Tab-separated table of C-alpha atoms in Angstrom:
chain	number	residue	atom	x	y	z
A	1	MET	CA	-159.409	147.216	-111.088
A	2	SER	CA	-157.949	145.838	-114.313
A	3	GLU	CA	-154.576	147.473	-113.578
A	4	ARG	CA	-154.279	145.469	-110.401
A	5	LYS	CA	-155.054	142.227	-112.233
A	6	ASP	CA	-152.431	142.978	-114.865
A	7	SER	CA	-149.761	143.794	-112.308
A	8	LYS	CA	-150.524	140.583	-110.447
A	9	SER	CA	-150.054	138.455	-113.566
A	10	ARG	CA	-146.775	140.236	-114.393
A	11	ARG	CA	-145.253	139.054	-111.124
A	12	ASN	CA	-145.282	135.456	-112.331
A	13	TYR	CA	-142.849	136.087	-115.163
A	14	LEU	CA	-139.289	134.837	-115.038
A	15	VAL	CA	-136.464	137.341	-115.266
A	16	LYS	CA	-132.808	136.689	-116.006
A	17	CYS	CA	-130.310	137.553	-113.300
A	18	SER	CA	-126.563	137.181	-113.541
A	19	CYS	CA	-124.719	135.549	-110.673
A	20	PRO	CA	-122.025	137.794	-109.140
A	21	ASN	CA	-119.807	134.737	-108.480
A	22	CYS	CA	-119.753	132.941	-111.840
A	23	THR	CA	-121.396	135.635	-114.064
A	24	GLN	CA	-123.764	133.053	-115.586
A	25	GLU	CA	-127.372	134.101	-116.199
A	26	SER	CA	-130.259	132.186	-114.659
A	27	GLU	CA	-134.023	132.683	-114.549
A	28	HIS	CA	-135.813	133.567	-111.323
A	29	SER	CA	-139.385	134.633	-110.601
A	30	PHE	CA	-140.021	138.368	-110.853
A	31	SER	CA	-141.727	138.546	-107.454
A	32	ARG	CA	-138.734	136.979	-105.682
A	33	VAL	CA	-136.293	139.326	-107.349
A	34	GLN	CA	-138.494	142.327	-106.597
A	35	LYS	CA	-138.767	141.362	-102.918
A	36	GLY	CA	-134.991	141.116	-102.660
A	37	ALA	CA	-135.074	137.451	-101.667
A	38	LEU	CA	-131.926	135.341	-101.667
A	39	LEU	CA	-131.474	133.455	-104.936
A	40	ILE	CA	-129.476	130.303	-105.655
A	41	CYS	CA	-127.368	130.098	-108.786
A	42	PRO	CA	-128.057	126.768	-110.562
A	43	HIS	CA	-124.575	126.824	-112.121
A	44	CYS	CA	-122.309	127.315	-109.088
A	45	ASN	CA	-124.868	126.718	-106.263
A	46	LYS	CA	-123.935	129.970	-104.506
A	47	VAL	CA	-126.544	132.080	-102.730
A	48	PHE	CA	-126.790	135.699	-103.869
A	49	GLN	CA	-129.077	138.697	-103.741
A	50	THR	CA	-129.770	140.855	-106.778
A	51	ASN	CA	-129.377	144.585	-106.965
A	52	LEU	CA	-132.920	145.895	-107.481
A	53	LYS	CA	-131.738	148.989	-109.365
A	54	ALA	CA	-130.022	146.845	-111.995
A	55	VAL	CA	-133.141	144.725	-112.576
A	56	ALA	CA	-135.668	147.571	-112.640
């Protein structure tokens, strides 16, 4: 049971992702990145999707 609790709390961490358009790094929630959701770069305002293999 404790493993499940720990994994749930890990999902709330922020991870750094680099934008493929401007190559700037920005922080996004781990759960969003893991789900493969579309992310918005705060620097250039472009929508992008991360490569899960690069993050994991």
